[in-house]
Amino acid sequence: MTSRLNRLAVALLATALTTLGLTVANPAPASAAMTICYNTSQAGSYASVANQAATIWNNATVNLTLTANCGSNLRIYRITGGGSYAVRTSLGNGRVYIDTQQAAQYSVLRIMTHEIGHILGLPDNYNGNCSLLMSGGSAGTSCTNPYPSSAEASRVSNLFAGTFSATDRSADIFRDSWPSTLTPVS
Ligand SMILES: [Zn+2]
């Protein structure tokens, strides 16, 4: 009996040490929260839209905070023609381009939060579902929803907590989320 208890005690001690070791090796998740400084110096009249999109993402997620003009993790550009798109250089870093022509067709806030979503690790999901942010223009011009679904938001939170695959953190370019609805001249 005594030896069984001793073995139990040793096992518990080992577990405690392992837990302690892991705690020392990996800082608490809270300390790993990333501040994403977004820069609106090139955003022109869309700077306020960027601020709204940042608030939406900050309210929907944990482990990251989008903050205006404290640095340049993310640069926001107002462009005309060529389509809105995002260039992710790494998770939380990159550039977002908002096309004024598409902003005249689709909700500019939905475009902004969608493109920032790419910077935050989300891929496109063109299934036409307006309740999803990453369905982009596939949900049509009448869809003005600028909010990520709970699944989209929790995926971002988990990505910034350090879980999920490296693929979602890698450099990538996301184009063609907002197809032109103009009738081509034939
Ligand atoms: Zn997209």
GROMACS .gro file of C-alpha atoms and ligand atoms in nm:
model
  187
    1MET     CA    1   0.000   0.000   0.000
    2THR     CA    2   0.274   0.240   0.097
    3SER     CA    3   0.463   0.180  -0.225
    4ARG     CA    4   0.146   0.235  -0.428
    5LEU     CA    5   0.094   0.566  -0.254
    6ASN     CA    6   0.456   0.656  -0.316
    7ARG     CA    7   0.419   0.575  -0.683
    8LEU     CA    8   0.105   0.790  -0.691
    9ALA     CA    9   0.290   1.073  -0.519
   10VAL     CA   10   0.576   1.049  -0.766
   11ALA     CA   11   0.332   1.049  -1.056
   12LEU     CA   12   0.152   1.356  -0.921
   13LEU     CA   13   0.483   1.532  -0.865
   14ALA     CA   14   0.592   1.454  -1.220
   15THR     CA   15   0.265   1.592  -1.353
   16ALA     CA   16   0.306   1.905  -1.146
   17LEU     CA   17   0.661   1.956  -1.269
   18THR     CA   18   0.555   1.901  -1.628
   19THR     CA   19   0.279   2.156  -1.589
   20LEU     CA   20   0.523   2.396  -1.426
   21GLY     CA   21   0.774   2.338  -1.705
   22LEU     CA   22   0.518   2.407  -1.976
   23THR     CA   23   0.406   2.720  -1.797
   24VAL     CA   24   0.762   2.849  -1.785
   25ALA     CA   25   0.830   2.755  -2.147
   26ASN     CA   26   0.515   2.914  -2.287
   27PRO     CA   27   0.407   3.258  -2.166
   28ALA     CA   28   0.039   3.292  -2.081
   29PRO     CA   29  -0.174   3.351  -2.393
   30ALA     CA   30  -0.276   3.695  -2.268
   31SER     CA   31   0.082   3.819  -2.294
   32ALA     CA   32   0.095   3.699  -2.655
   33ALA     CA   33  -0.183   3.931  -2.769
   34MET     CA   34  -0.075   4.117  -3.079
   35THR     CA   35  -0.127   4.486  -3.138
   36ILE     CA   36  -0.189   4.543  -3.507
   37CYS     CA   37  -0.110   4.903  -3.587
   38TYR     CA   38  -0.300   5.003  -3.896
   39ASN     CA   39  -0.198   5.308  -4.095
   40THR     CA   40  -0.463   5.517  -4.272
   41SER     CA   41  -0.234   5.785  -4.418
   42GLN     CA   42  -0.312   5.650  -4.768
   43ALA     CA   43  -0.678   5.568  -4.698
   44GLY     CA   44  -0.818   5.912  -4.778
   45SER     CA   45  -1.191   5.928  -4.713
   46TYR     CA   46  -1.191   5.560  -4.611
   47ALA     CA   47  -0.993   5.622  -4.292
   48SER     CA   48  -1.312   5.639  -4.087
   49VAL     CA   49  -1.433   5.317  -4.249
   50ALA     CA   50  -1.108   5.152  -4.145
   51ASN     CA   51  -1.170   5.270  -3.789
   52GLN     CA   52  -1.520   5.119  -3.794
   53ALA     CA   53  -1.385   4.790  -3.929
   54ALA     CA   54  -1.115   4.783  -3.660
   55THR     CA   55  -1.379   4.832  -3.390
   56ILE     CA   56  -1.585   4.546  -3.535
   57TRP     CA   57  -1.286   4.310  -3.531
   58ASN     CA   58  -1.177   4.423  -3.182
   59ASN     CA   59  -1.525   4.361  -3.044
   60ALA     CA   60  -1.553   4.019  -3.209
   61THR     CA   61  -1.214   3.872  -3.120
   62VAL     CA   62  -0.958   3.818  -2.845
   63ASN     CA   63  -0.576   3.790  -2.859
   64LEU     CA   64  -0.537   4.084  -3.097
   65THR     CA   65  -0.608   4.456  -3.098
   66LEU     CA   66  -0.625   4.677  -3.403
   67THR     CA   67  -0.499   5.026  -3.317
   68ALA     CA   68  -0.488   5.328  -3.548
   69ASN     CA   69  -0.165   5.493  -3.655
   70CYS     CA   70   0.071   5.359  -3.389
   71GLY     CA   71   0.283   5.191  -3.655
   72SER     CA   72   0.243   5.015  -3.988
   73ASN     CA   73   0.164   4.646  -3.948
   74LEU     CA   74  -0.125   4.709  -4.185
   75ARG     CA   75  -0.145   4.985  -4.443
   76ILE     CA   76  -0.485   5.081  -4.586
   77TYR     CA   77  -0.500   5.227  -4.938
   78ARG     CA   78  -0.781   5.398  -5.129
   79ILE     CA   79  -0.746   5.314  -5.498
   80THR     CA   80  -0.959   5.352  -5.809
   81GLY     CA   81  -0.990   5.055  -6.042
   82GLY     CA   82  -0.826   4.715  -6.030
   83GLY     CA   83  -1.051   4.575  -5.761
   84SER     CA   84  -1.026   4.564  -5.383
   85TYR     CA   85  -0.776   4.316  -5.246
   86ALA     CA   86  -0.547   4.223  -4.959
   87VAL     CA   87  -0.179   4.137  -4.948
   88ARG     CA   88  -0.087   3.944  -4.634
   89THR     CA   89   0.284   3.933  -4.565
   90SER     CA   90   0.233   3.738  -4.242
   91LEU     CA   91  -0.043   3.698  -3.986
   92GLY     CA   92  -0.150   4.049  -3.881
   93ASN     CA   93   0.076   4.220  -4.134
   94GLY     CA   94   0.017   4.342  -4.487
   95ARG     CA   95  -0.172   4.587  -4.705
   96VAL     CA   96  -0.539   4.637  -4.789
   97TYR     CA   97  -0.656   4.814  -5.106
   98ILE     CA   98  -1.012   4.946  -5.133
   99ASP     CA   99  -1.135   5.023  -5.485
  100THR     CA  100  -1.366   5.326  -5.504
  101GLN     CA  101  -1.551   5.172  -5.802
  102GLN     CA  102  -1.640   4.861  -5.602
  103ALA     CA  103  -1.725   5.073  -5.299
  104ALA     CA  104  -1.988   5.238  -5.517
  105GLN     CA  105  -2.149   4.896  -5.576
  106TYR     CA  106  -2.093   4.708  -5.249
  107SER     CA  107  -2.097   4.820  -4.885
  108VAL     CA  108  -1.757   4.977  -4.832
  109LEU     CA  109  -1.758   4.875  -4.464
  110ARG     CA  110  -1.820   4.511  -4.563
  111ILE     CA  111  -1.534   4.532  -4.814
  112MET     CA  112  -1.305   4.682  -4.550
  113THR     CA  113  -1.380   4.427  -4.276
  114HIS     CA  114  -1.354   4.143  -4.532
  115GLU     CA  115  -1.013   4.252  -4.662
  116ILE     CA  116  -0.884   4.303  -4.308
  117GLY     CA  117  -1.014   3.951  -4.240
  118HIS     CA  118  -0.756   3.822  -4.488
  119ILE     CA  119  -0.481   4.000  -4.295
  120LEU     CA  120  -0.615   3.830  -3.983
  121GLY     CA  121  -0.579   3.486  -4.141
  122LEU     CA  122  -0.912   3.412  -4.308
  123PRO     CA  123  -0.942   3.273  -4.662
  124ASP     CA  124  -1.223   3.351  -4.904
  125ASN     CA  125  -1.541   3.144  -4.884
  126TYR     CA  126  -1.755   3.232  -5.186
  127ASN     CA  127  -2.076   3.051  -5.093
  128GLY     CA  128  -2.316   3.344  -5.132
  129ASN     CA  129  -2.405   3.344  -4.761
  130CYS     CA  130  -2.448   3.704  -4.642
  131SER     CA  131  -2.412   3.599  -4.277
  132LEU     CA  132  -2.049   3.523  -4.352
  133LEU     CA  133  -1.799   3.804  -4.396
  134MET     CA  134  -1.562   3.600  -4.611
  135SER     CA  135  -1.829   3.522  -4.870
  136GLY     CA  136  -1.741   3.867  -5.003
  137GLY     CA  137  -1.910   3.977  -5.324
  138SER     CA  138  -2.062   3.632  -5.381
  139ALA     CA  139  -2.344   3.741  -5.148
  140GLY     CA  140  -2.437   4.018  -5.394
  141THR     CA  141  -2.445   4.397  -5.379
  142SER     CA  142  -2.752   4.392  -5.153
  143CYS     CA  143  -2.552   4.223  -4.875
  144THR     CA  144  -2.417   4.491  -4.642
  145ASN     CA  145  -2.328   4.271  -4.342
  146PRO     CA  146  -1.991   4.394  -4.208
  147TYR     CA  147  -1.969   4.148  -3.917
  148PRO     CA  148  -1.773   3.823  -3.906
  149SER     CA  149  -1.976   3.517  -3.808
  150SER     CA  150  -1.898   3.367  -3.467
  151ALA     CA  151  -1.706   3.090  -3.643
  152GLU     CA  152  -1.501   3.338  -3.847
  153ALA     CA  153  -1.429   3.547  -3.538
  154SER     CA  154  -1.330   3.251  -3.321
  155ARG     CA  155  -1.100   3.123  -3.594
  156VAL     CA  156  -0.917   3.456  -3.592
  157SER     CA  157  -0.896   3.451  -3.211
  158ASN     CA  158  -0.752   3.100  -3.222
  159LEU     CA  159  -0.505   3.189  -3.496
  160PHE     CA  160  -0.369   3.470  -3.280
  161ALA     CA  161  -0.356   3.235  -2.982
  162GLY     CA  162  -0.109   3.031  -3.184
  163THR     CA  163  -0.329   2.741  -3.286
  164PHE     CA  164  -0.421   2.612  -3.632
  165SER     CA  165  -0.196   2.553  -3.926
  166ALA     CA  166   0.089   2.764  -4.055
  167THR     CA  167  -0.095   2.801  -4.385
  168ASP     CA  168  -0.326   3.063  -4.239
  169ARG     CA  169  -0.031   3.272  -4.124
  170SER     CA  170   0.166   3.258  -4.446
  171ALA     CA  171   0.210   3.530  -4.706
  172ASP     CA  172  -0.068   3.535  -4.962
  173ILE     CA  173  -0.258   3.766  -5.196
  174PHE     CA  174  -0.638   3.768  -5.202
  175ARG     CA  175  -0.799   3.915  -5.513
  176ASP     CA  176  -1.135   3.902  -5.690
  177SER     CA  177  -1.351   3.891  -5.379
  178TRP     CA  178  -1.573   4.164  -5.524
  179PRO     CA  179  -1.662   4.091  -5.885
  180SER     CA  180  -1.773   4.378  -6.101
  181THR     CA  181  -2.146   4.395  -6.151
  182LEU     CA  182  -2.110   4.632  -6.444
  183THR     CA  183  -2.235   4.491  -6.773
  184PRO     CA  184  -1.939   4.440  -7.003
  185VAL     CA  185  -1.949   4.635  -7.329
  186SER     CA  186  -1.966   4.391  -7.621
  187ZN      ZN  187  -1.149   3.810  -5.020
   0.00000   0.00000   0.00000
